[in-house]
C-alpha cells in the first residue's frame, strides 16, 4: 500500500516540495510513495512580479511538470488539519467539503497581506499581494486613463516602504506615463512609518534607493502612518491629506491561518516555529515550509525571510525530509547561508547586494539584467523533464 505525502499549496515552496520529494523517491528506486499537491489551481503564480504590468501573464502551468514526475494534483482549498486522524479537510471547486488522509503533511499555504485594521483600506485600497488583487489594480489604472485628467487621478499613494512598496513605486512612473501620456504630470508618494528611506537596510543600499527615488521623482512621506483611506485619497495620522484616486497597501504580510488548531508555537508573523528538518516539533509527521515556516537559515542567528528566495530552498528541504522520513533515509538540516537582494528600481535600473549586511555589488543596468534573469527565468518551474527537474530540486545545489 502506498504512503502519501500531502502538500498544501502550489506556490514556490509547495511546488519545490513536491519535486524534491519525487526526486528522493526516484534516487532510492522507491515507487511506494504517492506525492499529492492540494491547491486551488495547478499553477505557480509568480508573486514577486505582481508589481509589473500584464499581471495575467505571470503564471506557470504545473500540469506538464506534475505529469512528468507522477505528482498527483488535487483541486481544492484546504480548510482544516485534523492531526488526530492525519487528514486534511478541503473544499472542492464545486464547494463540497471532503477530506484526504496523509502519512506526511507539508504545509506550504503561503501568506496574505495584513491591513493592521486600517479604516477604509479593504473597501477603497488596492494591493499587489495576490494575482486577483494585482489584476484589480491594473484594471483600475487602465480605467483611470479614460477619466478626466486631475491631480488626484494622476496620483498614486503607496503605503509601505519595504521591498514590495519600493518596487511598485519605482515601476509606477513609467506605467502611468504609458497609460496617461508622456506629457502627463504624474505623482507617486510612498508613505513610510520609518524615519528614513530603507532604514532597516545597509547605508549603501539606502543610498541607491534614495538616488533612484530622486531621479524618478518619487516622493517619500517619512515618520508617517495611515489613518483612513477613502474613495478620494488618504488621511495620515498627523492629519495631513493626500488626494489620490489610487492607494496601494504593501505594508506587511502574515502567514496563512491554516493549522491554527494545532498545538504549536508561531512567531509574530504567524509562522510555525520549526526544527532543522522543518518539522513542527509537536507533530513528527507534519512539516511547514515557505512563508509558513520560522526556520533558522544558518548557525549565526539568521532566520529565513518571507521571500521567494527562501521559499524555494525551504521547499526543497521540506520535500526531501518528508520523503526521507518515510523511506528510512537520513534527512538534511535546512541551511541557506547565502542571502542576496536584487531590487527592481523601475526605469532607473536595479540594485544587487550580497550577504545579510547587503554589500553593494551591481547597480543600474547591470543589476537590471540580473533582476530580469532571476524573475523571468530562474524562479520559474523547471521544464517538464525528469533529469532537469530533479537536478534543480537537489536541496544542496546552489540556487543563486
Tab-separated table of C-alpha atoms in Angstrom:
chain	number	residue	atom	x	y	z
A	1	UNK	CA	0.000	0.000	0.000
A	2	UNK	CA	1.322	3.406	-0.950
A	3	UNK	CA	2.125	6.049	1.624
A	4	UNK	CA	1.078	9.606	0.874
A	5	UNK	CA	2.945	12.890	1.191
A	6	UNK	CA	0.320	15.600	1.012
A	7	UNK	CA	1.479	19.122	0.191
A	8	UNK	CA	-0.857	22.049	0.762
A	9	UNK	CA	-0.111	24.816	-1.731
A	10	UNK	CA	1.348	25.077	-5.240
A	11	UNK	CA	3.449	28.194	-4.679
A	12	UNK	CA	7.227	28.214	-4.739
A	13	UNK	CA	7.585	26.201	-1.522
A	14	UNK	CA	4.795	23.762	-2.340
A	15	UNK	CA	5.882	23.101	-5.902
A	16	UNK	CA	9.513	22.544	-4.947
A	17	UNK	CA	8.487	20.336	-2.019
A	18	UNK	CA	6.694	18.040	-4.448
A	19	UNK	CA	9.564	17.895	-6.934
A	20	UNK	CA	12.145	17.338	-4.198
A	21	UNK	CA	10.143	14.509	-2.629
A	22	UNK	CA	9.736	12.876	-6.042
A	23	UNK	CA	13.472	13.245	-6.606
A	24	UNK	CA	14.442	11.405	-3.440
A	25	UNK	CA	11.961	8.600	-4.100
A	26	UNK	CA	13.441	8.223	-7.587
A	27	UNK	CA	17.008	8.184	-6.256
A	28	UNK	CA	16.019	5.498	-3.792
A	29	UNK	CA	14.347	3.447	-6.520
A	30	UNK	CA	11.144	3.519	-4.486
A	31	UNK	CA	7.698	3.777	-6.060
A	32	UNK	CA	5.741	3.280	-2.838
A	33	UNK	CA	5.117	6.986	-2.252
A	34	UNK	CA	2.213	8.987	-3.568
A	35	UNK	CA	3.090	12.666	-3.729
A	36	UNK	CA	-0.016	14.847	-3.879
A	37	UNK	CA	-0.422	18.626	-4.122
A	38	UNK	CA	-3.648	20.201	-2.878
A	39	UNK	CA	-4.245	23.711	-4.226
A	40	UNK	CA	-6.932	25.750	-5.979
A	41	UNK	CA	-5.132	25.612	-9.345
A	42	UNK	CA	-2.275	23.545	-10.798
A	43	UNK	CA	-0.203	26.638	-11.436
A	44	UNK	CA	2.597	28.664	-9.951
A	45	UNK	CA	1.662	32.312	-9.575
A	46	UNK	CA	4.816	34.399	-9.901
A	47	UNK	CA	4.057	36.672	-6.970
A	48	UNK	CA	7.404	38.520	-6.910
A	49	UNK	CA	6.434	40.090	-10.258
A	50	UNK	CA	2.909	41.252	-9.390
A	51	UNK	CA	4.044	44.896	-9.251
A	52	UNK	CA	4.538	44.723	-13.018
A	53	UNK	CA	2.030	45.332	-15.818
A	54	UNK	CA	0.309	42.472	-17.682
A	55	UNK	CA	-0.083	40.556	-14.454
A	56	UNK	CA	-2.407	37.950	-16.004
A	57	UNK	CA	0.612	36.509	-17.841
A	58	UNK	CA	2.590	35.937	-14.636
A	59	UNK	CA	1.631	32.326	-14.037
A	60	UNK	CA	3.199	28.999	-14.945
A	61	UNK	CA	1.219	25.827	-15.685
A	62	UNK	CA	2.398	22.992	-13.435
A	63	UNK	CA	0.404	20.201	-15.055
A	64	UNK	CA	3.128	19.110	-17.520
A	65	UNK	CA	5.740	19.022	-14.743
A	66	UNK	CA	3.462	17.126	-12.358
A	67	UNK	CA	2.539	14.626	-15.071
A	68	UNK	CA	6.200	14.028	-15.941
A	69	UNK	CA	7.086	13.355	-12.298
A	70	UNK	CA	3.909	11.408	-11.442
A	71	UNK	CA	2.822	14.009	-8.895
A	72	UNK	CA	-0.910	13.944	-8.201
A	73	UNK	CA	-2.762	17.253	-8.251
A	74	UNK	CA	-5.938	17.720	-6.188
A	75	UNK	CA	-8.035	20.820	-6.876
A	76	UNK	CA	-9.349	22.328	-3.679
A	77	UNK	CA	-8.949	24.829	-0.873
A	78	UNK	CA	-7.595	23.454	2.412
A	79	UNK	CA	-9.774	24.411	5.378
A	80	UNK	CA	-8.717	22.362	8.406
A	81	UNK	CA	-5.985	19.977	9.502
A	82	UNK	CA	-7.037	17.022	11.651
A	83	UNK	CA	-3.779	15.916	13.244
A	84	UNK	CA	-5.523	13.145	15.208
A	85	UNK	CA	-6.904	11.437	12.109
A	86	UNK	CA	-3.961	12.514	9.924
A	87	UNK	CA	-6.216	14.145	7.371
A	88	UNK	CA	-6.948	17.493	5.765
A	89	UNK	CA	-10.443	18.771	5.139
A	90	UNK	CA	-10.799	20.818	1.997
A	91	UNK	CA	-13.427	22.377	-0.226
A	92	UNK	CA	-13.640	21.196	-3.829
A	93	UNK	CA	-14.169	23.547	-6.790
A	94	UNK	CA	-17.851	22.535	-6.540
A	95	UNK	CA	-17.872	23.820	-2.922
A	96	UNK	CA	-18.222	20.345	-1.441
A	97	UNK	CA	-16.356	19.594	1.794
A	98	UNK	CA	-14.301	16.413	1.867
A	99	UNK	CA	-11.040	15.137	3.306
A	100	UNK	CA	-7.877	13.336	2.317
A	101	UNK	CA	-5.566	11.339	4.576
A	102	UNK	CA	-1.806	11.736	4.756
A	103	UNK	CA	1.222	9.916	6.113
A	104	UNK	CA	3.314	13.057	5.901
A	105	UNK	CA	1.935	16.574	5.568
A	106	UNK	CA	3.775	19.629	4.249
A	107	UNK	CA	2.055	22.943	4.968
A	108	UNK	CA	3.007	25.401	2.239
A	109	UNK	CA	-0.135	27.536	2.232
A	110	UNK	CA	1.769	30.797	1.990
A	111	UNK	CA	0.886	34.212	3.345
A	112	UNK	CA	-1.534	37.069	2.832
A	113	UNK	CA	-1.443	40.822	3.158
A	114	UNK	CA	-2.110	42.233	6.621
A	115	UNK	CA	-4.062	45.511	6.816
A	116	UNK	CA	-3.497	46.140	10.549
A	117	UNK	CA	-7.093	47.300	10.916
A	118	UNK	CA	-6.599	50.473	8.852
A	119	UNK	CA	-10.013	52.022	8.283
A	120	UNK	CA	-11.199	52.009	4.668
A	121	UNK	CA	-8.258	50.108	3.182
A	122	UNK	CA	-10.275	46.982	2.378
A	123	UNK	CA	-13.049	48.976	0.687
A	124	UNK	CA	-11.037	51.632	-1.123
A	125	UNK	CA	-7.461	50.402	-1.317
A	126	UNK	CA	-5.573	48.195	-3.753
A	127	UNK	CA	-2.674	45.770	-3.419
A	128	UNK	CA	-0.372	43.524	-5.445
A	129	UNK	CA	-0.346	40.654	-2.958
A	130	UNK	CA	-2.292	38.099	-4.976
A	131	UNK	CA	-2.981	37.633	-8.682
A	132	UNK	CA	-6.615	38.701	-8.442
A	133	UNK	CA	-5.857	41.852	-6.448
A	134	UNK	CA	-2.948	42.818	-8.700
A	135	UNK	CA	-5.248	42.402	-11.700
A	136	UNK	CA	-7.833	44.610	-9.975
A	137	UNK	CA	-5.203	47.347	-9.605
A	138	UNK	CA	-4.182	47.011	-13.233
A	139	UNK	CA	-7.805	47.240	-14.404
A	140	UNK	CA	-8.301	50.298	-12.188
A	141	UNK	CA	-5.278	52.093	-13.645
A	142	UNK	CA	-6.454	51.364	-17.179
A	143	UNK	CA	-9.906	52.727	-16.324
A	144	UNK	CA	-8.360	55.931	-14.960
A	145	UNK	CA	-6.888	56.636	-18.391
A	146	UNK	CA	-10.443	57.237	-19.636
A	147	UNK	CA	-11.261	59.698	-16.876
A	148	UNK	CA	-10.707	63.471	-16.998
A	149	UNK	CA	-7.215	64.493	-16.006
A	150	UNK	CA	-6.793	65.842	-12.479
A	151	UNK	CA	-4.060	65.837	-9.823
A	152	UNK	CA	-5.920	63.115	-7.889
A	153	UNK	CA	-6.307	60.920	-10.957
A	154	UNK	CA	-2.604	61.216	-11.654
A	155	UNK	CA	-1.542	60.431	-8.061
A	156	UNK	CA	-0.782	57.022	-6.574
A	157	UNK	CA	-0.050	56.615	-2.872
A	158	UNK	CA	1.963	53.536	-1.924
A	159	UNK	CA	1.555	52.637	1.741
A	160	UNK	CA	4.740	50.957	2.963
A	161	UNK	CA	8.366	51.459	2.002
A	162	UNK	CA	9.549	47.846	2.094
A	163	UNK	CA	10.794	45.907	-0.930
A	164	UNK	CA	7.341	45.468	-2.479
A	165	UNK	CA	6.458	49.116	-1.932
A	166	UNK	CA	9.727	50.299	-3.463
A	167	UNK	CA	9.488	48.027	-6.495
A	168	UNK	CA	5.915	49.113	-7.144
A	169	UNK	CA	6.603	52.809	-6.553
A	170	UNK	CA	9.612	52.903	-8.873
A	171	UNK	CA	7.742	50.964	-11.562
A	172	UNK	CA	4.704	53.250	-11.464
A	173	UNK	CA	6.077	56.409	-13.160
A	174	UNK	CA	6.652	54.560	-16.441
A	175	UNK	CA	3.391	52.625	-16.122
A	176	UNK	CA	1.412	55.809	-15.527
A	177	UNK	CA	3.111	57.637	-18.387
A	178	UNK	CA	2.278	54.762	-20.724
A	179	UNK	CA	-1.380	54.950	-19.683
A	180	UNK	CA	-1.900	58.698	-19.313
A	181	UNK	CA	0.575	60.065	-21.873
A	182	UNK	CA	4.220	61.088	-21.719
A	183	UNK	CA	3.378	64.727	-21.040
A	184	UNK	CA	1.118	63.994	-18.061
A	185	UNK	CA	2.373	65.218	-14.708
A	186	UNK	CA	2.094	62.111	-12.532
A	187	UNK	CA	2.827	61.781	-8.833
A	188	UNK	CA	3.879	58.734	-6.763
A	189	UNK	CA	4.052	59.121	-2.976
A	190	UNK	CA	5.408	56.482	-0.590
A	191	UNK	CA	4.073	56.679	2.966
A	192	UNK	CA	6.568	55.094	5.370
A	193	UNK	CA	6.480	54.790	9.156
A	194	UNK	CA	10.251	54.773	9.445
A	195	UNK	CA	12.404	57.857	9.824
A	196	UNK	CA	14.493	57.259	6.694
A	197	UNK	CA	14.207	55.591	3.317
A	198	UNK	CA	15.113	51.920	3.604
A	199	UNK	CA	16.015	52.402	7.248
A	200	UNK	CA	16.346	48.688	8.028
A	201	UNK	CA	18.970	48.085	5.307
A	202	UNK	CA	22.623	48.923	4.732
A	203	UNK	CA	23.662	52.512	4.089
A	204	UNK	CA	24.923	51.566	0.622
A	205	UNK	CA	21.524	50.112	-0.319
A	206	UNK	CA	19.661	53.059	1.196
A	207	UNK	CA	21.749	55.496	-0.833
A	208	UNK	CA	20.910	53.708	-4.072
A	209	UNK	CA	17.189	53.730	-3.260
A	210	UNK	CA	17.341	57.443	-2.419
A	211	UNK	CA	19.113	58.242	-5.682
A	212	UNK	CA	16.684	56.203	-7.745
A	213	UNK	CA	13.716	57.807	-5.981
A	214	UNK	CA	15.054	61.294	-6.635
A	215	UNK	CA	15.726	60.606	-10.295
A	216	UNK	CA	12.286	59.059	-10.822
A	217	UNK	CA	10.503	61.796	-8.901
A	218	UNK	CA	9.211	59.510	-6.136
A	219	UNK	CA	8.076	61.432	-3.044
A	220	UNK	CA	8.555	59.958	0.415
A	221	UNK	CA	6.486	60.842	3.481
A	222	UNK	CA	8.588	59.560	6.371
A	223	UNK	CA	7.546	59.146	10.018
A	224	UNK	CA	4.030	58.848	8.629
A	225	UNK	CA	1.205	56.426	9.334
A	226	UNK	CA	-2.084	55.914	7.525
A	227	UNK	CA	-5.197	56.840	9.471
A	228	UNK	CA	-8.016	56.450	6.932
A	229	UNK	CA	-8.317	55.508	3.268
A	230	UNK	CA	-11.410	56.668	1.377
A	231	UNK	CA	-12.633	56.871	-2.209
A	232	UNK	CA	-10.709	60.067	-2.927
A	233	UNK	CA	-7.428	59.593	-1.104
A	234	UNK	CA	-5.743	59.023	2.219
A	235	UNK	CA	-5.584	60.856	5.538
A	236	UNK	CA	-2.389	60.396	7.533
A	237	UNK	CA	-2.107	60.158	11.302
A	238	UNK	CA	-0.742	63.695	11.538
A	239	UNK	CA	-3.962	64.949	9.934
A	240	UNK	CA	-2.470	65.731	6.535
A	241	UNK	CA	-4.298	64.702	3.400
A	242	UNK	CA	-3.186	63.302	0.033
A	243	UNK	CA	-5.855	63.350	-2.663
A	244	UNK	CA	-5.400	60.287	-4.859
A	245	UNK	CA	-7.572	58.040	-6.983
A	246	UNK	CA	-5.271	55.134	-6.161
A	247	UNK	CA	-3.986	53.997	-2.760
A	248	UNK	CA	-1.971	50.764	-2.683
A	249	UNK	CA	-1.222	48.876	0.535
A	250	UNK	CA	2.103	46.986	0.732
A	251	UNK	CA	2.891	47.303	4.426
A	252	UNK	CA	3.056	43.745	5.693
A	253	UNK	CA	2.100	40.092	5.358
A	254	UNK	CA	1.102	37.319	7.747
A	255	UNK	CA	1.281	33.568	7.339
A	256	UNK	CA	-1.851	31.691	6.357
A	257	UNK	CA	-4.050	30.861	9.368
A	258	UNK	CA	-4.279	27.222	8.273
A	259	UNK	CA	-3.377	24.968	11.181
A	260	UNK	CA	-4.441	27.349	13.919
A	261	UNK	CA	-5.916	24.360	15.734
A	262	UNK	CA	-2.512	22.686	16.003
A	263	UNK	CA	-0.651	22.846	19.301
A	264	UNK	CA	2.430	24.623	18.053
A	265	UNK	CA	4.460	27.774	18.546
A	266	UNK	CA	4.056	30.534	15.973
A	267	UNK	CA	6.052	33.727	15.609
A	268	UNK	CA	4.624	37.244	15.368
A	269	UNK	CA	4.083	36.762	11.626
A	270	UNK	CA	2.029	33.609	12.215
A	271	UNK	CA	4.728	31.201	11.011
A	272	UNK	CA	5.224	27.810	12.658
A	273	UNK	CA	8.473	27.611	14.595
A	274	UNK	CA	10.100	24.508	13.079
A	275	UNK	CA	13.167	22.397	13.790
A	276	UNK	CA	16.127	21.861	11.451
A	277	UNK	CA	14.195	19.251	9.467
A	278	UNK	CA	11.335	21.795	9.081
A	279	UNK	CA	9.049	19.652	11.220
A	280	UNK	CA	6.591	21.218	13.642
A	281	UNK	CA	8.063	19.882	16.899
A	282	UNK	CA	4.757	18.650	18.321
A	283	UNK	CA	3.990	16.644	15.176
A	284	UNK	CA	6.736	14.486	13.689
A	285	UNK	CA	4.679	13.825	10.553
A	286	UNK	CA	3.874	17.491	9.786
A	287	UNK	CA	6.313	19.866	8.112
A	288	UNK	CA	5.945	23.600	7.483
A	289	UNK	CA	7.752	25.423	4.714
A	290	UNK	CA	7.926	28.657	2.746
A	291	UNK	CA	6.072	31.567	4.329
A	292	UNK	CA	4.601	29.139	6.873
A	293	UNK	CA	7.971	28.344	8.471
A	294	UNK	CA	10.025	30.250	11.014
A	295	UNK	CA	13.302	28.462	10.302
A	296	UNK	CA	16.907	29.177	11.200
A	297	UNK	CA	18.829	29.603	7.966
A	298	UNK	CA	22.360	29.396	9.398
A	299	UNK	CA	24.297	28.971	12.637
A	300	UNK	CA	24.784	32.665	13.402
A	301	UNK	CA	21.202	33.653	14.140
A	302	UNK	CA	19.643	34.492	10.777
A	303	UNK	CA	16.099	33.360	10.037
A	304	UNK	CA	14.531	32.665	6.654
A	305	UNK	CA	12.526	35.598	5.339
A	306	UNK	CA	9.119	35.543	3.673
A	307	UNK	CA	10.662	35.772	0.219
A	308	UNK	CA	10.704	33.699	-2.939
A	309	UNK	CA	14.447	33.170	-2.447
A	310	UNK	CA	13.889	31.397	0.842
A	311	UNK	CA	10.622	29.681	-0.120
A	312	UNK	CA	12.296	27.812	-2.978
A	313	UNK	CA	15.043	26.358	-0.781
A	314	UNK	CA	12.710	25.700	2.131
A	315	UNK	CA	10.517	23.730	-0.241
A	316	UNK	CA	13.394	21.612	-1.468
A	317	UNK	CA	14.432	20.712	2.082
A	318	UNK	CA	10.861	20.066	3.258
A	319	UNK	CA	10.088	17.722	0.387
A	320	UNK	CA	13.375	15.870	0.808
A	321	UNK	CA	12.920	15.439	4.559
A	322	UNK	CA	9.281	14.374	4.355
A	323	UNK	CA	10.197	11.700	1.831
A	324	UNK	CA	13.318	10.709	3.778
A	325	UNK	CA	11.267	10.089	6.920
A	326	UNK	CA	9.113	7.567	5.035
A	327	UNK	CA	11.950	5.945	3.089
A	328	UNK	CA	14.238	5.366	6.070
A	329	UNK	CA	16.807	7.843	4.760
A	330	UNK	CA	18.594	10.408	6.886
A	331	UNK	CA	17.197	13.889	6.423
A	332	UNK	CA	19.039	17.133	5.801
A	333	UNK	CA	19.113	20.066	8.232
A	334	UNK	CA	17.829	23.179	6.494
A	335	UNK	CA	20.614	25.658	5.834
A	336	UNK	CA	20.663	28.634	3.473
A	337	UNK	CA	23.797	30.586	4.261
A	338	UNK	CA	23.861	32.733	1.126
A	339	UNK	CA	21.484	35.693	1.044
A	340	UNK	CA	21.183	38.200	-1.781
A	341	UNK	CA	18.979	41.186	-2.530
A	342	UNK	CA	18.018	42.146	-6.068
A	343	UNK	CA	15.654	45.098	-6.003
A	344	UNK	CA	13.958	46.404	-9.130
A	345	UNK	CA	14.017	50.204	-9.367
A	346	UNK	CA	11.914	50.754	-12.468
A	347	UNK	CA	13.332	52.854	-15.290
A	348	UNK	CA	16.344	53.749	-13.106
A	349	UNK	CA	17.547	50.140	-13.188
A	350	UNK	CA	18.025	47.868	-10.181
A	351	UNK	CA	20.378	47.153	-7.309
A	352	UNK	CA	22.007	43.862	-6.284
A	353	UNK	CA	23.636	43.160	-2.924
A	354	UNK	CA	25.148	40.093	-1.296
A	355	UNK	CA	25.139	38.960	2.316
A	356	UNK	CA	22.948	39.831	5.272
A	357	UNK	CA	24.958	43.045	5.572
A	358	UNK	CA	23.920	43.890	1.976
A	359	UNK	CA	27.244	44.604	0.331
A	360	UNK	CA	26.646	46.518	-2.894
A	361	UNK	CA	27.680	44.553	-6.000
A	362	UNK	CA	25.697	45.812	-9.010
A	363	UNK	CA	23.571	48.853	-9.826
A	364	UNK	CA	21.518	50.279	-12.682
A	365	UNK	CA	21.563	48.281	-15.947
A	366	UNK	CA	23.958	45.568	-14.753
A	367	UNK	CA	21.694	44.845	-11.807
A	368	UNK	CA	18.603	45.123	-14.016
A	369	UNK	CA	19.884	42.385	-16.322
A	370	UNK	CA	20.402	40.125	-13.319
A	371	UNK	CA	16.966	41.004	-11.916
A	372	UNK	CA	15.296	40.079	-15.194
A	373	UNK	CA	17.234	36.803	-15.350
A	374	UNK	CA	16.110	35.931	-11.817
A	375	UNK	CA	12.445	36.891	-12.082
A	376	UNK	CA	11.858	35.875	-15.713
A	377	UNK	CA	13.808	32.630	-15.698
A	378	UNK	CA	15.445	31.417	-12.503
A	379	UNK	CA	12.400	31.384	-10.221
A	380	UNK	CA	10.112	29.737	-12.783
A	381	UNK	CA	9.441	25.995	-12.566
A	382	UNK	CA	11.889	23.683	-14.310
A	383	UNK	CA	10.797	22.302	-17.649
A	384	UNK	CA	8.882	19.028	-17.677
A	385	UNK	CA	11.979	16.862	-17.993
A	386	UNK	CA	12.743	14.405	-15.200
A	387	UNK	CA	16.516	14.842	-15.216
A	388	UNK	CA	16.371	18.634	-15.405
A	389	UNK	CA	13.740	18.914	-12.690
A	390	UNK	CA	15.465	16.541	-10.297
A	391	UNK	CA	18.838	18.254	-10.746
A	392	UNK	CA	17.205	21.595	-9.899
A	393	UNK	CA	15.416	20.116	-6.857
A	394	UNK	CA	18.584	18.990	-5.064
A	395	UNK	CA	18.479	20.809	-1.695
A	396	UNK	CA	22.269	21.013	-1.620
A	397	UNK	CA	22.619	22.546	-5.097
A	398	UNK	CA	23.374	26.259	-5.218
A	399	UNK	CA	20.315	28.357	-6.067
A	400	UNK	CA	21.700	31.886	-6.567
